[in-house]
XYZ file of C-alpha atoms in Angstrom:
628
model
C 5.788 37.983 -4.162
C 9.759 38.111 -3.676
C 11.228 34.813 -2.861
C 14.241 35.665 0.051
C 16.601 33.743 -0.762
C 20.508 33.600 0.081
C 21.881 32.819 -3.296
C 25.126 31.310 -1.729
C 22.886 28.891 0.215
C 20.766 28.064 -3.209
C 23.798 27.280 -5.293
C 26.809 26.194 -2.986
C 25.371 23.857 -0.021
C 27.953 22.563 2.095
C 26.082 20.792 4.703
C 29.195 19.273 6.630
C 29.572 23.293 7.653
C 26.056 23.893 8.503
C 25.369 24.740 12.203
C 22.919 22.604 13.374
C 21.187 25.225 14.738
C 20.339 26.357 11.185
C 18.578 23.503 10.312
C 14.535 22.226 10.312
C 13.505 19.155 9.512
C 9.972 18.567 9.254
C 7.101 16.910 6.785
C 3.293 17.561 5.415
C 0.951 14.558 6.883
C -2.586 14.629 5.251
C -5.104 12.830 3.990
C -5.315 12.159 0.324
C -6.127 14.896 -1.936
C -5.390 17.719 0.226
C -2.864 19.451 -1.725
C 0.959 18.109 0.066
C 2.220 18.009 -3.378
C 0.740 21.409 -4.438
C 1.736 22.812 -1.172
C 5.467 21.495 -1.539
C 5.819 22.618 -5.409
C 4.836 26.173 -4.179
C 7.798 25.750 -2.024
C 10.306 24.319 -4.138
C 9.127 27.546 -5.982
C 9.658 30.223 -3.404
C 13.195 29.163 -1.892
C 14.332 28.693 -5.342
C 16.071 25.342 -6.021
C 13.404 24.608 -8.727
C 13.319 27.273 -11.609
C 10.541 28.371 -14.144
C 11.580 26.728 -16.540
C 12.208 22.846 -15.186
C 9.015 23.721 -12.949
C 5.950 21.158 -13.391
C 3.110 19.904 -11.531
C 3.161 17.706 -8.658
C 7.034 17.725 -9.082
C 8.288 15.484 -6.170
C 5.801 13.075 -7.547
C 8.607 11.018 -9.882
C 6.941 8.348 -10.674
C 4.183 7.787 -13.936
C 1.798 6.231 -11.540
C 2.011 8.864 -9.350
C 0.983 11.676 -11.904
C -1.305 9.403 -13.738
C -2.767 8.506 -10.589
C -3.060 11.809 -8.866
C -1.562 10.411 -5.420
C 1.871 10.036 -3.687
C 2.741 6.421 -3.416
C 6.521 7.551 -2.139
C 8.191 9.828 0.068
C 10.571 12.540 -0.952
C 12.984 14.381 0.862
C 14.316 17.466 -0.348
C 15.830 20.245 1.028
C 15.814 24.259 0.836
C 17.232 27.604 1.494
C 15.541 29.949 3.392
C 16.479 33.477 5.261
C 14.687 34.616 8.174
C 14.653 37.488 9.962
C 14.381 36.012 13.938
C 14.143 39.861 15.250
C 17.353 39.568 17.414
C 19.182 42.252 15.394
C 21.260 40.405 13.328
C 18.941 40.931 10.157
C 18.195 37.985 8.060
C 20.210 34.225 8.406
C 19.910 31.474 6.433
C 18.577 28.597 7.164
C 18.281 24.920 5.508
C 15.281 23.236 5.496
C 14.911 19.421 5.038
C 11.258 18.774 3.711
C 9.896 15.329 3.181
C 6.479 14.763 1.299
C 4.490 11.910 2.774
C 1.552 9.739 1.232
C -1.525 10.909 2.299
C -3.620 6.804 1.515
C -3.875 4.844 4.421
C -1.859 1.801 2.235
C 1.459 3.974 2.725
C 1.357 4.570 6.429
C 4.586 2.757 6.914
C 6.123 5.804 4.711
C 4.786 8.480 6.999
C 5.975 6.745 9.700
C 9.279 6.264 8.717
C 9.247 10.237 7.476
C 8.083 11.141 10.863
C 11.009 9.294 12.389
C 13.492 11.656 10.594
C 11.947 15.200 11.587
C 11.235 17.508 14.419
C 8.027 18.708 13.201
C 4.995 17.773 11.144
C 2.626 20.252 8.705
C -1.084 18.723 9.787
C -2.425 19.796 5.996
C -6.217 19.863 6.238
C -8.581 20.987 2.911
C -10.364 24.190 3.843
C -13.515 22.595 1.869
C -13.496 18.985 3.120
C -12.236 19.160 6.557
C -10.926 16.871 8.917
C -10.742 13.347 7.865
C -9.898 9.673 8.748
C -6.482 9.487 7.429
C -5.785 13.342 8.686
C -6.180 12.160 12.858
C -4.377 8.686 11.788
C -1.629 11.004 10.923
C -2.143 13.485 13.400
C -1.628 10.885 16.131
C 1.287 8.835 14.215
C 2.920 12.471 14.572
C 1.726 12.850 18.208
C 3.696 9.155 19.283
C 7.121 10.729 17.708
C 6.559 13.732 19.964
C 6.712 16.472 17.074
C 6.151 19.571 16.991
C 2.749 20.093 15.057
C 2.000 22.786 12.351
C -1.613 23.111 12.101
C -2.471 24.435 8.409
C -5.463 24.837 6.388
C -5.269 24.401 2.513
C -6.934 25.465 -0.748
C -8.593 28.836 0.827
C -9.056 29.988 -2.535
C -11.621 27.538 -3.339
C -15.633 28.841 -3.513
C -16.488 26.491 -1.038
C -13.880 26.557 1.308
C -14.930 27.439 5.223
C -11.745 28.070 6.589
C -13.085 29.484 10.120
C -15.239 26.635 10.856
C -12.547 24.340 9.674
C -10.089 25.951 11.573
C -11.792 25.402 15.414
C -12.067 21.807 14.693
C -8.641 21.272 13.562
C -7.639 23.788 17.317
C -10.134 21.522 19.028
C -8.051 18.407 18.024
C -4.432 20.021 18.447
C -5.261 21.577 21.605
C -4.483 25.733 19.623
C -6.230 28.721 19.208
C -7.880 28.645 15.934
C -6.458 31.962 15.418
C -3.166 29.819 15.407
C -4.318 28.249 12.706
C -2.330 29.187 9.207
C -4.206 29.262 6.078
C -2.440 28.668 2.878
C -3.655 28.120 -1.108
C -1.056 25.535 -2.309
C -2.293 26.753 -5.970
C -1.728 30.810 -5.791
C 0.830 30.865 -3.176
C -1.110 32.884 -0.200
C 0.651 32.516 2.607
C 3.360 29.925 2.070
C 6.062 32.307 2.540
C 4.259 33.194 6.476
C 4.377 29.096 6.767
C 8.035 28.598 5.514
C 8.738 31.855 8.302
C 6.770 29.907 11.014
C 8.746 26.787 10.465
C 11.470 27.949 10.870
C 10.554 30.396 14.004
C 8.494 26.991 15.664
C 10.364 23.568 14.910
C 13.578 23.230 17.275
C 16.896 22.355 15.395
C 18.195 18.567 15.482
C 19.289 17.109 18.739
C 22.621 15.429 18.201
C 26.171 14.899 19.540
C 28.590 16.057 16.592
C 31.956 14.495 18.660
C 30.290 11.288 18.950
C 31.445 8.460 16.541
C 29.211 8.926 13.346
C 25.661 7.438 13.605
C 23.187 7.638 10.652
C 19.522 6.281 10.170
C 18.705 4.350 6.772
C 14.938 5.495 6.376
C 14.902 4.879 2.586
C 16.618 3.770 -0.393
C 16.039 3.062 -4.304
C 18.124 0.912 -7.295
C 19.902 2.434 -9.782
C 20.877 0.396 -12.940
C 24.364 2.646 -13.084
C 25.450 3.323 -10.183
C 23.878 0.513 -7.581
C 22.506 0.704 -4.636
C 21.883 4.995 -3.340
C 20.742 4.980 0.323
C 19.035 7.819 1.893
C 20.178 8.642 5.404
C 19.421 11.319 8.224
C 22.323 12.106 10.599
C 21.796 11.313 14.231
C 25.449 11.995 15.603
C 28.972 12.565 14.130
C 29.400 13.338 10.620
C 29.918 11.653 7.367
C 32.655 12.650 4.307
C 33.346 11.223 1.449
C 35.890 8.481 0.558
C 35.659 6.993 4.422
C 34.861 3.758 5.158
C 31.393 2.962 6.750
C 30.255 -0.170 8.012
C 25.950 -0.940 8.137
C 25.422 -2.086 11.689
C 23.217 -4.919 11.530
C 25.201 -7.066 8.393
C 28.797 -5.726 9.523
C 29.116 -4.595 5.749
C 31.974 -2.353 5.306
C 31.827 -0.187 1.923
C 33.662 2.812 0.547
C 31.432 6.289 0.380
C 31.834 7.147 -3.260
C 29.799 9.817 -3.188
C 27.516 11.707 -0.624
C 25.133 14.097 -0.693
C 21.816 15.993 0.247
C 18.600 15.824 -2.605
C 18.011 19.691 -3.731
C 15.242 18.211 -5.023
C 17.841 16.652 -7.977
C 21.209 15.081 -6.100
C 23.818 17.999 -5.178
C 27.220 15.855 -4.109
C 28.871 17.907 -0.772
C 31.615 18.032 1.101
C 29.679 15.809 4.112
C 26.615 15.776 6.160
C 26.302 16.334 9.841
C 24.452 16.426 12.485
C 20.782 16.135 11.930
C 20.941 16.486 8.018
C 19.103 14.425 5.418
C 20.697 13.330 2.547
C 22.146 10.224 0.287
C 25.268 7.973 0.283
C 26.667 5.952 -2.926
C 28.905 2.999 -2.633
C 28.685 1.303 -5.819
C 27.178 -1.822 -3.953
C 24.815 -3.987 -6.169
C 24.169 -6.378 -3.925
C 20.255 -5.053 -2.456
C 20.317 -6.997 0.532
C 23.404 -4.771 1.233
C 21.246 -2.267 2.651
C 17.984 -2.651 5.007
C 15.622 0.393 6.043
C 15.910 1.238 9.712
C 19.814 0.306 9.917
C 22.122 2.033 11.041
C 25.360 3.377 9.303
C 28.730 4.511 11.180
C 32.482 4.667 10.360
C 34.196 1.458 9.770
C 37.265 2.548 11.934
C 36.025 4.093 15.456
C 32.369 3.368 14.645
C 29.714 3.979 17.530
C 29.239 0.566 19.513
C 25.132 0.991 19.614
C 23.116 0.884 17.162
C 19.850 3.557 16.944
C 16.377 2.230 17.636
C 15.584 1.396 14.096
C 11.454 0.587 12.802
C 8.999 -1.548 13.841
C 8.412 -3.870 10.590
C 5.577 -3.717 8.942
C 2.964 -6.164 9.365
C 1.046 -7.171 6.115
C -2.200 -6.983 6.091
C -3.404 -8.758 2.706
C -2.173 -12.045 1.004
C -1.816 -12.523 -2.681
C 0.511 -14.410 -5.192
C 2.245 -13.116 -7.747
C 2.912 -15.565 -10.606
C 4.446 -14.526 -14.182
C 2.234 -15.687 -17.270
C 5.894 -17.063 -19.027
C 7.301 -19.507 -16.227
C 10.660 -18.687 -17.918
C 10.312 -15.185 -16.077
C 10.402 -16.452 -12.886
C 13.982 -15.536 -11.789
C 13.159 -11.969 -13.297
C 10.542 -11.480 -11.129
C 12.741 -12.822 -8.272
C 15.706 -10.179 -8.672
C 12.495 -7.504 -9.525
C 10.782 -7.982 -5.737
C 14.723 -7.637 -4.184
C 15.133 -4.128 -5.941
C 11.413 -3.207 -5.240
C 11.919 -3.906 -1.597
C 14.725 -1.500 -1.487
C 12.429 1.264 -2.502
C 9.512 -0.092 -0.509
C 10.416 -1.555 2.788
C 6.637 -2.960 3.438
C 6.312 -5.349 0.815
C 6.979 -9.079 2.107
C 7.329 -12.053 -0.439
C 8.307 -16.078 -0.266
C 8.159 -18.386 -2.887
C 4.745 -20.287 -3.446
C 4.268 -22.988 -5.763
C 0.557 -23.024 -7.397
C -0.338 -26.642 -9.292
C -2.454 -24.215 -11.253
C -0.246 -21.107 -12.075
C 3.498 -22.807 -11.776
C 5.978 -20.750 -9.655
C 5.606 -17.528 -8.078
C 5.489 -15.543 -5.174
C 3.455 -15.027 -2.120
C 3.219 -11.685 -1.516
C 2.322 -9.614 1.760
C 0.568 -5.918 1.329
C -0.353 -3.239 3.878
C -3.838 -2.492 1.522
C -5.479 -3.364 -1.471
C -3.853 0.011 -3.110
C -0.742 -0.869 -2.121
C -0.964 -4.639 -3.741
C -1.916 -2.702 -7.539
C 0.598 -0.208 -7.289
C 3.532 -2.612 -6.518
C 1.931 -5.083 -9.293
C 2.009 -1.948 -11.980
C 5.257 -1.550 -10.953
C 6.822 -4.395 -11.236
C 5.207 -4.599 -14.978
C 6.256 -1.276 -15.860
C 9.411 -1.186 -14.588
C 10.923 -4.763 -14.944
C 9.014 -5.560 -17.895
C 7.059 -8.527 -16.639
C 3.485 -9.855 -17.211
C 2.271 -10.858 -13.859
C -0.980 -12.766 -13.239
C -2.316 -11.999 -8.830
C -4.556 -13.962 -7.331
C -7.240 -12.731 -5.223
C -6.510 -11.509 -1.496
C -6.678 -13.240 1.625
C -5.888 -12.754 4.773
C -4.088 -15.078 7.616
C -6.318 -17.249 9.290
C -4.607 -19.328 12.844
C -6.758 -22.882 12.955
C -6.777 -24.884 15.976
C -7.330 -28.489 15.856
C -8.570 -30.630 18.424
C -5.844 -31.879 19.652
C -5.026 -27.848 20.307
C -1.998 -28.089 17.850
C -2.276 -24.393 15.890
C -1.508 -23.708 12.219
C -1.088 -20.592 10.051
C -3.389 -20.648 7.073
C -1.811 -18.367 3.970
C -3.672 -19.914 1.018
C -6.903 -21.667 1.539
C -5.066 -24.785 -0.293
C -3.067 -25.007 3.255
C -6.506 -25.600 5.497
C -6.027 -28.625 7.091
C -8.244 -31.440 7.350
C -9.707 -33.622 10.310
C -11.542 -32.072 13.289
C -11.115 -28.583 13.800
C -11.882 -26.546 17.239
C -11.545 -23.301 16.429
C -10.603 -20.842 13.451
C -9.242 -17.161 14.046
C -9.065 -14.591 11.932
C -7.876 -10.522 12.077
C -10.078 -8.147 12.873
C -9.239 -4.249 12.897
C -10.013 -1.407 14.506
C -11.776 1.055 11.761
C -12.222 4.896 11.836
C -15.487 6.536 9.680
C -15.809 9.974 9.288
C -18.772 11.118 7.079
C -21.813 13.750 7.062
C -24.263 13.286 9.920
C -26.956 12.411 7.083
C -25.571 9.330 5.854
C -25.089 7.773 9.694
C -27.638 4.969 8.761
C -26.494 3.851 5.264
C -23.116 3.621 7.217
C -24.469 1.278 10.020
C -26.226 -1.073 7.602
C -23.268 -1.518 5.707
C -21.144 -2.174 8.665
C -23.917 -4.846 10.372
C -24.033 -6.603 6.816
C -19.967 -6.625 6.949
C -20.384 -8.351 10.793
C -18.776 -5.104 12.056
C -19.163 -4.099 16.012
C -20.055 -0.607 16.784
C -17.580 0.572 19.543
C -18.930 4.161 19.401
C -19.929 7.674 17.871
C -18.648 11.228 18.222
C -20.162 14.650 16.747
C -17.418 16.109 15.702
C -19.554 19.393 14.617
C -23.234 19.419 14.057
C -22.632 17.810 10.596
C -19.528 15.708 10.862
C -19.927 12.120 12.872
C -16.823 10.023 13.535
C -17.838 6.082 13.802
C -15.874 3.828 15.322
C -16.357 -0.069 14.271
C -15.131 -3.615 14.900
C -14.265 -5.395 11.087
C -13.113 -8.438 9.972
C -10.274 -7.597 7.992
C -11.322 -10.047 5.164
C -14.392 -8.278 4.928
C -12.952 -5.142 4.235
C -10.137 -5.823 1.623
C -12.560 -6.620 -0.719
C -15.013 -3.971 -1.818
C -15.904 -2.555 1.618
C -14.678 0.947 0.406
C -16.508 1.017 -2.928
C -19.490 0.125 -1.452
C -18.866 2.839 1.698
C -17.814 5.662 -1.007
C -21.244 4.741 -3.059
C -23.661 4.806 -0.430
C -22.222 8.405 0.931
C -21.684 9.923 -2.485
C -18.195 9.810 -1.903
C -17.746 11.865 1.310
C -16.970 9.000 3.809
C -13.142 8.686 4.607
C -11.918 5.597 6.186
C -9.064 4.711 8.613
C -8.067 1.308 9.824
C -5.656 -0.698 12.291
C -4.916 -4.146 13.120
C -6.388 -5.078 16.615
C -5.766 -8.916 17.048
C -7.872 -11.514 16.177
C -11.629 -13.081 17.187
C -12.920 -16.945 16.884
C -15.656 -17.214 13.767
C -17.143 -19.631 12.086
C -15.367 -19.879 9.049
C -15.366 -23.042 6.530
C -13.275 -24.074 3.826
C -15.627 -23.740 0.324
C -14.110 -26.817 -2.292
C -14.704 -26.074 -5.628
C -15.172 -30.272 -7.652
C -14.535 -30.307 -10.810
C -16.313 -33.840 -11.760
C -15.847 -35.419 -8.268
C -12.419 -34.006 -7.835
C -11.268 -31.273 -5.491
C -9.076 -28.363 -7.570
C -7.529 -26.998 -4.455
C -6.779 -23.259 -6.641
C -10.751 -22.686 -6.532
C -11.121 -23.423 -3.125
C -11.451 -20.228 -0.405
C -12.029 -19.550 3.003
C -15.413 -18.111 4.170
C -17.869 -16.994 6.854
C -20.670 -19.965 7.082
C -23.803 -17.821 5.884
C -21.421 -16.132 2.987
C -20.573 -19.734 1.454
C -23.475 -20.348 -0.319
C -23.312 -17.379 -2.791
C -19.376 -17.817 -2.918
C -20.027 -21.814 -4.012
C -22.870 -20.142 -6.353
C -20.713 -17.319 -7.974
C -17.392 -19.970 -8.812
C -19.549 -22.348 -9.848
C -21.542 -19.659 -12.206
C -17.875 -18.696 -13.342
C -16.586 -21.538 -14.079
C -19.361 -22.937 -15.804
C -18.742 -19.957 -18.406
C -14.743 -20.320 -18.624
C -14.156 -24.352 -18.672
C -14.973 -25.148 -22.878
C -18.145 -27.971 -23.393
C -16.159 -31.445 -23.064
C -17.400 -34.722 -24.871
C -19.221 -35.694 -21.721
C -21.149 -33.901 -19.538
C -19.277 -31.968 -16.560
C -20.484 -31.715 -13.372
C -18.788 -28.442 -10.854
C -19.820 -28.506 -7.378
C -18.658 -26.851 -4.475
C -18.619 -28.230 -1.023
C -18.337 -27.710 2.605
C -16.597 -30.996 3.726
C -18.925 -33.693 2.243
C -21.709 -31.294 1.845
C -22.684 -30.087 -1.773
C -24.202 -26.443 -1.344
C -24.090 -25.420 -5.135
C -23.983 -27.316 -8.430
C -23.715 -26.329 -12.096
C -23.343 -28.308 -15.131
C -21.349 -28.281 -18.368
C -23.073 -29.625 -21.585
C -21.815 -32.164 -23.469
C -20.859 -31.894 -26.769
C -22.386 -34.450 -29.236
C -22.146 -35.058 -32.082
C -24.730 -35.353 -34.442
C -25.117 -39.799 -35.288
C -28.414 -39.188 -36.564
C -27.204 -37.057 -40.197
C -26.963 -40.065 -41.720
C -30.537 -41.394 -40.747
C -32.991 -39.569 -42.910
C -36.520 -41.200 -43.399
C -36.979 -45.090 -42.049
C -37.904 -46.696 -38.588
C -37.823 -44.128 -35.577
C -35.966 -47.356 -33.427
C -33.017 -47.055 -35.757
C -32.103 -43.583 -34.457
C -33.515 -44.693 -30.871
C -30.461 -47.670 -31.252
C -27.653 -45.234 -32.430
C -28.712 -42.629 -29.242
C -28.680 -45.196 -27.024
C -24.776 -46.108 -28.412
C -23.458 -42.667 -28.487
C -25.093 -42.608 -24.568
C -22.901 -45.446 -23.378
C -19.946 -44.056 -25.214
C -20.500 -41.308 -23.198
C -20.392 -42.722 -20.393
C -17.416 -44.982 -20.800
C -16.007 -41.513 -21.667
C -17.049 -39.708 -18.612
C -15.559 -42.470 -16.061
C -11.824 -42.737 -17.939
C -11.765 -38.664 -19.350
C -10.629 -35.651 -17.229
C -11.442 -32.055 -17.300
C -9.020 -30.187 -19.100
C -9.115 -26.682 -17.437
C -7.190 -24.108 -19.542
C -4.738 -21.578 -18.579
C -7.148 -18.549 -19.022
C -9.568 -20.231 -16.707
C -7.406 -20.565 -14.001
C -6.506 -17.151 -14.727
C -9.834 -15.390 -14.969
C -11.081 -17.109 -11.865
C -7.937 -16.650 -9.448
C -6.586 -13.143 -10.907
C -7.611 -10.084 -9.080
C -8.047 -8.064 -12.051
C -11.344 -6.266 -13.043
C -12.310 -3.903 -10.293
C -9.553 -4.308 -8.008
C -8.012 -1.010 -8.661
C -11.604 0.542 -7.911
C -11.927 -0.865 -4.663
C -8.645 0.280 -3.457
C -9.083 3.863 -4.176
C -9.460 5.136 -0.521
């Protein structure tokens, strides 16, 4: 296959003189493991900006968790030549086409929807051998709200077991095509990616834009670079941008000098400017992170437009944990770490916490279990840290009787006295799975106190659930035990929906009559008993034997539901007693007894670090249960 491509347009980009008819800006939505990033290498491939040689798998993927991982954790934008023929005459043009690879995991959705802010038009990506799933109508509809233009495709048609035609009418049954609309495309051999880069360009409309306006650009990403500070990744709304003016960010009032500017083709390619409805990066030498926010907006310094644009909705976190360095001395590491993290990803949320068990740390907000590991791998990786999390939780809103309200983080802030009523989050969850396992499904969601609000056929052997969930039943191990009991085929999708009243309680963990507030966790009543059961179990295996005996509890208020005991250690009076009257021995047992107990009532339980650590850290399993 011949790659067209207009060398001038593949070397030499000068986007400030691109009409802005010429340009497309769209994205590939999917759900993970559908081939975006084999779909976008093949491109990279055919218009040319990648070459043989420098050419490797998964290439937009940068980062080693990424490729090690097999899944897109960020988005990239990069952007391509391609000529067209349009049929009116005047042969083939050139075009330049802004691409941006999204995540496909439902933990990332605030990068799609940021991506899909910043394009006319979306790929819908769908496996020809797995077919629609949860995350693919999430995105669908994400797309559908930013009023783009959709491209329905289907993907890996090479495979034995793909089915594109019966794939195809339920993808036209969602859109509202033909299915004979329908393009079908192997991301691995390169079938008909040349037809889709042709039908892009022939479908999407060009940017809408006023290029006399003062200039007006959207922040919709940006990532830390040791050299050269702060590079911020914009996409032209009106005006245009040049290098060495001023430019002022709209919300702060920050006024910096553009050092350099340029469009990512996929390495960075400085130019002459961008313009209207381009995609590309600015460099001002600013180290200061806070210097630059996601969703801002960026204009000259001297004439600069008077309204902002619309900006993003922030994210809303879905899962609690802290973060807490092993060596206390690495706390303001870890401090200046979460700043430059947050530049590249704009849904993490952090505060200080202080832990009586773990020293000083963060409290950390995440959109997903997945999300919580891969920002914890990163910060080790990349920053060099050794990081102990503690396990998730969600935020509960307790109101006491006296109807004042508080905001439970950390089970260590539930308050005491009389409480009326305890809320908690509940979201609104999407399962799509084979008709076959529609029972397994139901018993998993009744034992998870999940409300069916309904079931569709969406062919004779693809059902689409709909369910009610606590959302601290489900961060947990809700989708390892959904992917095991449907042999992996389930997909899952899930929402935020407000809250519901339950009857929670507050599980205390005693440690020889005392409460040791870093055990302690907030239930459902008829789960407490095997929580107080399993930390008891656990701790009665991590705390070392004491010279007294130990008693753990747990408790509901005053009420012990669980008990375990710690041996003491003795040591052995009788060695020197061999032979003679048995009440000799019965006299030095009895002393060694009341030592003991003069012991128990002045000693205290010295938990070690690596308890603490082994029963608070998320580690073992977590990464397991995030895989969606």
């Amino acid at each position: 296959m011949t790659p067209r491509i207009d060398e001038s347009a593949a070397r030499i980009i000068a986007p400030a003189s691109t009409p802005v008819e010429r340009i497309r800006n769209f994205c590939i939505i999917a759900h993970i493991d559908h081939g975006k990033s084999t779909l976008a290498d093949r491109m990279l491939q055919l218009t040319g900006v990648v070459d043989e040689r420098a050419m490797r798998a998964q290439y937009l993927d940068r980062m080693d968790i990424e490729r090690e991982r097999g899944i897109t954790v960020k988005s990239q934008a990069v952007r391509m030549p391609w000529s067209v023929d349009l049929g009116d005459g005047q042969g083939e043009q050139p075009f330049a086409l802004n691409m941006i690879d999204t995540p496909g995991h439902v933990d990332f959705t605030y990068e799609v929807s940021r991506s899909l802010a910043a394009c006319e038009g979306a790929i819908l990506l769908v496996d020809a051998a797995q077919g629609i799933e949860a995350q693919t109508l999430a995105n669908l509809y994400l797309a559908m709200e930013n009023d783009l233009t959709i491209i329905p495709v289907l993907n890996k048609i090479d495979l034995p077991a793909a089915d594109p035609d019966k794939y195809a009418a339920e993808i036209a049954q969602l859109v509202g095509c033909d299915p004979a609309d329908v393009l079908k495309v192997s991301g691995k051999t390169g079938v008909g990616v040349a037809e889709l880069l042709d039908h892009v360009v022939k479908t999407l409309p060009p940017p809408v834009g006023d290029a006399d306006a003062p200039c007006r650009a959207m922040i919709f990403d940006s990532v830390y670079d040791t050299f050269r500070g702060v590079v911020t990744y914009v996409r032209v709304v009106d005006g245009e941008l040049k290098p060495r003016e001023r430019i002022a960010m709209m919300s702060t009032g920050a006024q910096h000098e553009l050092l350099e500017i340029g469009v990512i083709s996929p390495e960075p390619m400085p130019t002459k400017g961008l313009g209207v409805g381009e995609v590309g990066y600015l460099i001002t030498g600013v180290k200061d992170v806070r210097q630059s926010k996601v969703g801002d907006t960026v204009t000259s310094a001297r004439k600069g437009a008077e309204e902002a644009l619309g900006g993003y909705s922030d994210p809303k976190p879905m899962v609690f944990s802290g973060l807490f360095p092993i060596d206390g001395s690495d706390y303001p590491v870890l401090r200046d770490a979460l700043d430059k993290l947050k530049l590249n990803d704009a849904a993490l949320v952090y505060e200080p916490e202080t832990s009586t068990a773990l020293g000083f740390g963060f409290r950390c907000g995440f959109l997903g279990l997945l999300h919580l590991e891969i920002v914890r791998e990163r910060l080790e990786r990349e920053f060099n840290l050794d990081l102990i999390s503690t396990a998730p939780s969600v935020v509960y809103n307790v109101t006491m009787e006296d109807r004042s309200e508080i905001e439970v983080l950390n089970p260590s802030d539930f308050p005491g006295g009389k409480v009326h009523e305890i809320r908690e989050p509940i979201v609104k969850s999407t399962i799509l799975a084979p008709s076959d396992y529609v029972g397994t499904i139901m018993e998993l969601c009744q034992q998870r106190r999940g409300t069916l609000q309904g079931m569709d056929y969406l062919s004779e052997d693809r059902v689409e659930l709909r369910y009610t969930l606590p959302l601290a039943e489900i961060v947990f191990d809700f989708f390892d035990q959904l992917k095991s009991r449907t042999k992996g085929y389930a997909s899952l999708d899930y929402d935020v929906s407000g809250e519901q009243a339950s009857d929670l309680v507050k599980v205390d963990i005693l440690l020889q009559g005392e409460t040791v507030d870093a055990f302690s966790a907030i239930v459902h009543r008829d789960k407490a008993y095997s929580y107080g059961v399993e930390m008891a179990g656990k701790l009665k295996n991590l705390i070392p034997r004491q010279q007294f005996e130990v008693p753990i509890q747990a408790a509901i208020g005053s009420r012990i539901i669980a008990r375990e005991n710690i041996r003491a250690l003795r040591k052995d009076v009788l060695s020197k007693c061999y032979g003679g009257d048995i009440s000799r021995k019965r006299k030095l047992l009895e002393k060694q007894k009341e030592g003991k107990k003069r012991m128990k009532n002045i000693g205290s339980v010295e938990v070690p670090q690596e308890a603490f650590i082994a029963a608070l850290s998320s580690d073992g399993g977590g990464d397991a249960k995030a895989k969606k």
